[in-house]
Amino acid sequence: MFKEYDIIVVGAGHAGCEAAAAAANLGSKVMLITMNMQTIAQMSCNPAMGGVAKGQIVREIDALGGYSGIVTDKTMIQFRMLNRSKGPAMWSPRAQSDRLLFAKEWRDMLEQTPNVDFWQDMVSALLIKDGRVIGVRTGMGMEIHAKAVVLTNGTFLNGIIHIGEKQFGGGRMAEKAATGITEQLISLGLESGRMKTGTPPRVDGRSLNYDLMEEQKGDEAPGKFSYLPGTSTLLPSPLERGTEAGEDNKNKRVQRSCYITYTNSVVHEILKTGFEQSPMFTGRIQGLGPRYCPSIEDKINRFADKERHQLFVEPEGWDTIEIYVNGFSTSLPEEVQFNALTQIPGFENVKMFRPGYAIEYDFFPPHQLKTNLETRVVENLFHAGQINGTTGYEEAACQGIMAGINAHQKINEREEFILSRDEAYIGVLIDDLITKGTNEPYRMFTSRAEYRILLRQDNADIRLTPLSHKLGLASEERLQRVNKKIAEANDIIEFFKKESVTPDEVNSILTEQNSSELKQKTKLLQLLSRPQIEMSNLKNISSVKNILEGKDEDSILQAEILMKYEGYIEKEKEIVDKMNRLEYVPVPEDFEYSKINSLSLEAREKLAKHKPRTLGQASRISGVNPSDVSVLMVYLGR
């Protein structure tokens, strides 16, 4: 019934979809297996993409030729660039999405991708021969053969859902758990663990009083994620399209607002009445939950001094009345959840569609992976997403695209595709997982990236598209747009270095807020370097207006950032050059650390466990100190 595929992807969440698309677009014949064809790319938790550090990841996925950015652009109902009051290294795009349209758009794009086939079934076992995966066996007993398998099981491996004292098997509400794979992988020698995540209740937006909340609108001039043109459909909502008002304003970008409200002491006291039935506090949940996205009961318990906690009231789409209560993740009994919700300002008459719940699931500590996300124990078996201990759509998706690429590279005997810490947030994430492991859900933050001045959301295409194009994934159109952006930015920079302006040209556009008056002729570059001066302040100078005319806004922004932060950028590049010397010192995989007595005992244990590929990786492993690195350098002949 089935031909042999090049790659089988197990699971069609964010990781699985990106893995399937990447491998297929590189030329592999891909089978994407999912337990439910109706939930491909479903947003299981909040209906949003991006955010601090996560937005940078989405732009990196897009720069590589992935689909997440395009899908988000086509289905967003609100866009905001976070941290605009800070430097460009902290700017982070975030979009509120239409949950149903998001999944539909992903499925449409996959169905239009040649080389992707689909099968609805549960994978119950891997087919292994001589230490190499050769396919999968499904719950219906089908055997499908392939040269490589990518596991992207999400929260489905032996998943258990908790609501108060109730618990039942499931990988997501109303969907059954996946069984068989964990036990088989353990028998093959892999170590597994348990993690926990959760989701808040969904409520009826018609029952809320938004007048008692703080409105949070999108940006007046909304941006987008994909570097390709024409991807954003953030136009008047379907409710307004076709109406007279919609026709008059058809080019005006209308967005749906989110709202902010807060818990209070009454809410907290009601929630505490359910603590004795809480699976988290009674010990029924063994897995660790995400530190940076705790449940509401965990917040109350850990931050007892806080009188209130912020909640974001987020619409689930253009047309639906369903609302996501961001910040109220909980596994307390449903009646406790409801009673507490009614005491939140604006929620006095709330109607609840479904309660929040916690889910506990299996994962496999990622130190058991190679840097290409292939398992060390089973050849040609790759892991991506929550199976590696991460949390978040973006973290999963970026692992998916990297696993898909590397699975294709491996079976075609091509060089593995690895991104370093100074090349991408994706590189930081994977390096953290491989070298440090994780015993709690890993979430990306800008603080995890030591070179974040170089890893900005505005330059992901410049950093990554040439690399991906060389692989054959990023299109020629993408590369041409990158080259045009670089050329236009360089033209602007060279002009600003050479061109001077007179006091008369400038003083009329300067204000007390952005600068004192000029007294003499000044280079444009020197003028732009002033803290309160931005490119927008200079656009009315005739010479500047001429050089900027016809150039893309992305090119102008790129030039401005490179000029304004030149000193910081160059300093960071110097640090990268110094640190990269360690990255180019290879460590043999069979290196016998146990025989080097001058290494600390902890270092010997950790190095033997993680098997770092380079001295740079070794230096980042928890428990390996600088003196241990010096010892290794001696033994490696450096």
Coordinates of N, CA and C in Angstrom, one line a residue, residues 191 193-196 286-291 363 365-367 388-389 433 436-442:
E191 N 17.1 7.9 27.7 CA 16.5 8.3 29.0 C 15.3 9.2 28.7
G193 N 11.8 11.5 30.6 CA 11.4 12.2 31.8 C 10.0 12.7 31.5
R194 N 9.4 13.4 32.5 CA 8.1 13.9 32.4 C 8.1 15.4 32.6
M195 N 7.3 16.1 31.8 CA 7.1 17.5 31.9 C 5.6 17.9 32.0
K196 N 5.3 19.1 32.4 CA 3.9 19.5 32.5 C 3.8 20.9 31.9
Q286 N 3.8 14.9 38.4 CA 5.2 14.7 38.7 C 6.1 15.6 37.9
G287 N 5.7 15.9 36.7 CA 6.5 16.7 35.7 C 6.6 18.1 36.2
L288 N 7.8 18.8 35.8 CA 8.0 20.2 36.1 C 7.3 21.0 35.0
G289 N 6.7 22.1 35.4 CA 6.1 23.0 34.5 C 7.0 24.2 34.1
P290 N 6.6 25.0 33.2 CA 7.4 26.1 32.7 C 7.6 27.2 33.8
R291 N 8.8 27.5 34.1 CA 9.2 28.4 35.1 C 8.6 29.8 34.7
F363 N 9.1 13.3 27.7 CA 10.1 14.0 26.8 C 11.4 13.2 27.0
P365 N 15.4 14.0 27.4 CA 16.4 15.0 27.6 C 17.3 15.2 26.4
P366 N 17.4 16.4 25.9 CA 18.1 16.6 24.6 C 19.6 16.4 24.6
H367 N 20.2 16.2 25.8 CA 21.7 15.9 25.7 C 22.0 14.6 25.0
N388 N 11.8 17.3 23.0 CA 13.2 17.7 23.5 C 13.1 18.6 24.7
G389 N 11.9 18.8 25.3 CA 11.8 19.6 26.5 C 11.6 21.1 26.4
L433 N 20.2 23.3 24.4 CA 19.5 22.0 24.6 C 20.6 20.9 24.6
K436 N 23.5 21.8 27.5 CA 23.1 22.1 28.9 C 21.9 21.1 29.3
G437 N 21.2 20.7 28.3 CA 20.0 19.9 28.6 C 19.0 20.7 29.3
T438 N 17.9 20.1 29.8 CA 16.9 20.9 30.5 C 16.0 19.9 31.3
N439 N 15.7 20.3 32.5 CA 14.8 19.5 33.3 C 13.5 20.2 33.6
E440 N 13.3 21.3 32.8 CA 12.0 22.0 32.9 C 11.8 22.6 31.5
P441 N 10.5 22.9 31.1 CA 10.2 23.3 29.7 C 11.1 24.6 29.4
Y442 N 11.9 24.4 28.3 CA 12.8 25.5 27.9 C 12.1 26.5 27.0

